[in-house]
Short mmCIF file of C-alpha atoms and ligand atoms in Angstrom, two decimals:
data_model
loop_
_atom_site.label_atom_id
_atom_site.label_comp_id
_atom_site.label_asym_id
_atom_site.label_seq_id
_atom_site.Cartn_x
_atom_site.Cartn_y
_atom_site.Cartn_z
CA UNK A 27 81.35 112.26 77.63
CA UNK A 28 83.51 109.35 79.86
CA UNK A 29 83.27 109.94 83.12
CA UNK A 30 86.87 109.71 84.99
CA UNK A 31 86.95 109.84 88.59
CA UNK A 32 90.59 110.61 89.47
CA UNK A 33 91.73 109.72 92.63
CA UNK A 34 95.12 111.39 93.57
CA UNK A 35 97.57 110.56 96.20
CA UNK A 36 100.80 109.82 97.84
CA UNK A 37 100.14 105.96 97.89
CA UNK A 38 102.31 105.65 100.21
CA UNK A 39 101.83 102.48 99.96
CA UNK A 40 98.53 101.73 98.16
CA UNK A 41 96.59 99.67 100.40
CA UNK A 42 92.86 98.53 100.32
CA UNK A 43 91.18 100.88 101.88
CA UNK A 44 92.26 103.18 98.79
CA UNK A 45 91.04 100.47 96.56
CA UNK A 46 87.36 100.02 97.96
CA UNK A 47 86.46 103.71 98.11
CA UNK A 48 87.50 103.95 94.62
CA UNK A 49 84.97 101.15 93.63
CA UNK A 50 82.25 101.99 95.72
CA UNK A 51 82.97 105.73 93.86
CA UNK A 52 82.98 103.55 90.55
CA UNK A 53 79.42 102.18 91.04
CA UNK A 54 77.75 105.12 92.85
CA UNK A 55 78.95 107.23 90.69
CA UNK A 56 78.92 105.03 87.26
CA UNK A 57 82.32 105.90 86.70
CA UNK A 58 83.58 104.59 83.11
CA UNK A 59 87.03 104.68 84.49
CA UNK A 60 88.72 105.86 88.18
CA UNK A 61 92.30 107.22 87.23
CA UNK A 62 94.80 106.67 90.22
CA UNK A 63 97.24 109.54 90.15
CA UNK A 64 100.44 108.79 92.62
CA UNK A 65 102.06 111.78 93.48
CA UNK A 66 106.10 111.79 92.31
CA UNK A 67 106.73 114.89 94.65
CA UNK A 68 103.78 115.08 97.04
CA UNK A 69 103.66 118.90 98.65
CA UNK A 70 102.08 117.69 101.58
CA UNK A 71 103.98 115.10 102.61
CA UNK A 72 107.44 114.71 104.65
CA UNK A 73 110.22 113.71 102.36
CA UNK A 74 111.81 111.49 104.77
CA UNK A 75 108.48 108.89 105.05
CA UNK A 76 108.48 108.58 100.90
CA UNK A 77 109.24 105.48 99.23
CA UNK A 78 110.75 106.51 96.03
CA UNK A 79 108.00 107.39 93.20
CA UNK A 80 108.96 105.00 91.28
CA UNK A 81 108.12 102.26 93.69
CA UNK A 82 104.84 104.15 94.83
CA UNK A 83 103.89 104.34 90.87
CA UNK A 84 104.89 100.59 90.60
CA UNK A 85 102.83 99.46 93.55
CA UNK A 86 99.83 101.22 92.69
CA UNK A 87 100.24 99.54 89.32
CA UNK A 88 99.80 96.20 90.67
CA UNK A 89 97.04 97.00 92.69
CA UNK A 90 94.73 98.15 90.25
CA UNK A 91 95.17 94.90 87.43
CA UNK A 92 92.65 93.69 89.08
CA UNK A 93 89.58 95.94 87.94
CA UNK A 94 88.54 96.74 84.80
CA UNK A 95 88.03 100.17 85.25
CA UNK A 96 90.84 101.09 87.19
CA UNK A 97 94.23 102.80 85.77
CA UNK A 98 96.61 104.22 86.95
CA UNK A 99 98.07 107.94 85.11
CA UNK A 100 101.80 109.15 85.20
CA UNK A 101 100.59 112.60 84.52
CA UNK A 102 102.54 113.60 87.57
CA UNK A 103 105.42 112.21 87.05
CA UNK A 104 105.54 114.16 83.48
CA UNK A 105 106.34 117.00 84.84
CA UNK A 106 109.16 118.26 87.21
CA UNK A 107 108.69 120.19 90.85
CA UNK A 108 105.73 119.70 93.10
CA UNK A 109 102.80 117.48 92.28
CA UNK A 110 100.01 119.92 92.17
CA UNK A 111 96.89 119.23 91.62
CA UNK A 112 95.21 122.16 90.00
CA UNK A 113 97.71 121.15 87.05
CA UNK A 114 97.06 117.26 86.93
CA UNK A 115 93.47 118.32 86.84
CA UNK A 116 93.83 120.72 83.59
CA UNK A 117 96.11 118.20 81.99
CA UNK A 118 93.54 115.99 82.53
CA UNK A 119 90.73 117.63 81.19
CA UNK A 120 90.78 116.19 77.92
CA UNK A 121 89.86 112.71 79.30
CA UNK A 122 85.85 113.27 80.22
CA UNK A 123 84.03 115.12 82.90
CA UNK A 124 86.49 114.82 85.95
CA UNK A 125 85.54 114.03 89.53
CA UNK A 126 88.07 114.35 92.39
CA UNK A 127 88.01 111.51 95.35
CA UNK A 128 89.38 112.88 98.21
CA UNK A 129 89.10 111.59 102.01
CA UNK A 130 87.46 113.79 104.50
CA UNK A 131 90.16 114.91 106.37
CA UNK A 132 91.51 116.27 102.18
CA UNK A 133 88.66 117.72 101.99
CA UNK A 134 89.11 119.69 105.05
CA UNK A 135 92.31 120.72 104.49
CA UNK A 136 91.91 121.97 100.82
CA UNK A 137 92.40 125.59 101.12
CA UNK A 138 96.24 124.65 101.95
CA UNK A 139 96.48 123.12 98.27
CA UNK A 140 97.34 125.25 95.47
CA UNK A 141 94.56 127.34 93.69
CA UNK A 142 91.79 125.48 95.10
CA UNK A 143 88.90 127.31 93.66
CA UNK A 144 90.41 126.24 90.34
CA UNK A 145 90.75 122.87 92.02
CA UNK A 146 86.83 122.75 92.35
CA UNK A 147 86.07 123.96 88.92
CA UNK A 148 88.11 121.97 87.27
CA UNK A 149 86.58 118.77 88.87
CA UNK A 150 83.20 117.96 91.15
CA UNK A 151 84.49 117.17 94.86
CA UNK A 152 83.73 113.63 95.86
CA UNK A 153 84.37 113.37 99.60
CA UNK A 154 84.33 110.03 101.16
CA UNK A 155 83.93 110.63 105.09
CA UNK A 156 87.23 108.63 106.50
CA UNK A 157 86.84 105.72 109.13
CA UNK A 158 87.45 106.77 112.16
CA UNK A 159 87.28 110.95 111.73
CA UNK A 160 84.39 111.99 111.94
CA UNK A 161 82.97 114.29 109.09
CA UNK A 162 79.96 116.86 109.89
CA UNK A 163 79.28 118.81 106.48
CA UNK A 164 77.16 121.50 108.55
CA UNK A 165 80.24 121.91 110.90
CA UNK A 166 81.84 125.17 110.60
CA UNK A 167 85.02 124.14 109.26
CA UNK A 168 83.65 121.85 106.60
CA UNK A 169 81.26 125.27 105.53
CA UNK A 170 84.36 127.45 105.24
CA UNK A 171 85.83 124.96 102.76
CA UNK A 172 82.83 125.27 100.63
CA UNK A 173 82.22 129.12 100.81
CA UNK A 174 86.18 129.54 99.79
CA UNK A 175 85.66 127.09 97.04
CA UNK A 176 82.56 129.26 95.98
CA UNK A 177 80.78 126.29 96.09
CA UNK A 178 77.02 125.51 98.36
CA UNK A 179 76.44 122.15 100.23
CA UNK A 180 77.14 118.53 99.37
CA UNK A 181 74.63 116.26 97.61
CA UNK A 182 74.23 112.74 97.82
CA UNK A 183 74.74 110.51 95.22
CA UNK A 184 71.29 109.96 94.05
CA UNK A 185 70.79 113.84 93.61
CA UNK A 186 74.27 114.24 92.11
CA UNK A 187 72.75 113.55 87.73
CA UNK A 188 70.61 116.38 88.71
CA UNK A 189 73.34 119.06 90.33
CA UNK A 190 76.25 118.40 88.30
CA UNK A 191 78.53 121.44 89.79
CA UNK A 192 77.88 120.44 93.63
CA UNK A 193 80.23 118.65 95.10
CA UNK A 194 79.08 114.90 96.30
CA UNK A 195 79.29 113.31 99.87
CA UNK A 196 79.48 109.60 99.65
CA UNK A 197 79.48 107.40 102.48
CA UNK A 198 81.30 105.04 100.47
CA UNK A 199 82.66 102.12 102.81
CA UNK A 200 86.31 103.33 104.29
CA UNK A 201 88.29 101.04 106.04
CA UNK A 202 90.47 101.44 109.04
CA UNK A 203 93.56 101.16 107.26
CA UNK A 204 95.90 104.16 106.91
CA UNK A 205 99.56 104.23 104.76
CA UNK A 206 101.47 105.44 107.79
CA UNK A 207 100.07 102.41 109.98
CA UNK A 208 100.92 99.80 107.01
CA UNK A 209 104.72 101.70 106.74
CA UNK A 210 104.94 101.22 110.45
CA UNK A 211 104.35 97.42 110.26
CA UNK A 212 106.50 97.44 107.42
CA UNK A 213 109.06 98.77 109.35
CA UNK A 214 108.61 96.23 112.23
CA UNK A 215 108.97 93.49 110.15
CA UNK A 216 105.17 92.56 111.28
CA UNK A 217 102.28 91.19 108.94
CA UNK A 218 100.72 93.29 106.01
CA UNK A 219 98.02 91.16 104.92
CA UNK A 220 94.89 91.50 104.14
CA UNK A 221 95.23 95.40 103.88
CA UNK A 222 96.42 95.39 100.16
CA UNK A 223 97.17 93.03 97.61
CA UNK A 224 99.30 90.31 98.13
CA UNK A 225 101.27 91.64 94.62
CA UNK A 226 101.92 94.70 96.62
CA UNK A 227 103.22 93.06 100.13
CA UNK A 228 105.08 91.51 97.84
CA UNK A 229 106.93 94.33 96.11
CA UNK A 230 107.84 96.01 99.57
CA UNK A 231 109.04 92.87 101.27
CA UNK A 232 110.97 91.75 97.74
CA UNK A 233 112.45 95.97 97.46
CA UNK A 234 112.53 96.04 101.33
CA UNK A 235 110.68 99.46 101.48
CA UNK A 236 110.24 101.10 104.67
CA UNK A 237 113.13 99.58 106.52
CA UNK A 238 114.61 101.34 108.43
CA UNK A 239 117.62 100.95 106.53
CA UNK A 240 115.85 102.06 103.58
P1 LIG B 301 99.22 108.69 105.06
O1 LIG B 301 98.57 107.55 106.10
O2 LIG B 301 100.50 108.37 104.92
O3 LIG B 301 98.59 109.86 105.61
P2 LIG B 301 96.87 107.87 103.00
O4 LIG B 301 96.93 106.51 103.01
O5 LIG B 301 96.20 109.28 104.18
O6 LIG B 301 98.28 107.96 104.04
P3 LIG B 301 97.26 109.63 100.08
O7 LIG B 301 97.89 107.74 99.80
O8 LIG B 301 97.89 110.31 99.56
O9 LIG B 301 97.64 108.98 102.14
O10 LIG B 301 95.31 108.90 100.29
C1 LIG B 301 94.93 109.51 99.18
C2 LIG B 301 93.42 110.06 99.44
O11 LIG B 301 93.07 108.45 99.53
C3 LIG B 301 93.27 110.81 100.29
O12 LIG B 301 92.35 111.95 100.16
C4 LIG B 301 93.03 110.40 101.58
O13 LIG B 301 92.07 110.81 102.37
C5 LIG B 301 92.08 109.16 101.06
N1 LIG B 301 92.44 107.65 101.67
C6 LIG B 301 93.34 106.55 102.52
N2 LIG B 301 93.20 106.20 103.55
C7 LIG B 301 91.69 105.67 103.43
C8 LIG B 301 90.25 105.14 103.90
N3 LIG B 301 91.04 104.02 104.31
N4 LIG B 301 89.28 105.39 103.70
C9 LIG B 301 89.00 106.69 102.92
N5 LIG B 301 89.76 107.32 101.90
C10 LIG B 301 91.29 106.84 102.63
#
């Protein structure tokens, strides 16, 4: 059974922070591939700041080209309505053993998702502490999420093969890059260099994404 990382996000836009953690997790967990799954209609993000779904998908496709194990999935574009991860994992279940890659701030938000217990049952959670946001797996907020999901504590990547159900905490390199900062930069006409693949920066410029006039 192939081991598949599922990396969902708004990718508004995709940047090196996303790509680096995906590469590191691919290595740490010896994944066969990482599927980037851009959300067509992200339930948790303000619609006003969203680039069109087709542009976010196109930028994600450009970004993953250089990595032999990265792919983009259009599974959320083939459904109508909000892009719920539980539905995505159900649809991807035939692809292999699934690991769901999320940043630590997303993990702390998981209980607001649709059917979070099913999410945790359909894929092993892989959590990356996000740069600039302290994450304590033993803090009451983390423990509450684990409890409500029916999970015990985190394991480290080296213990992961022996505990196939346990969520994994991976200290992958998290760059201090956020999509919100990049949107602000694009809006102000500032540099996007060294924060995302040059092909994605060129796409943003050419399509005038994130400009005030739209
Ligand atoms: P925004 O700033 O618009 O909220 P974002 O980059 O946080 O954007 P997404 O594109 O939805 O939002 O992120 C997808 C996933 O990638 C989330 O789980 C998020 O926690 C994680 N992530 C995003 N940026 C980083 C980073 N620099 N390091 C580690 N994880 C990240």
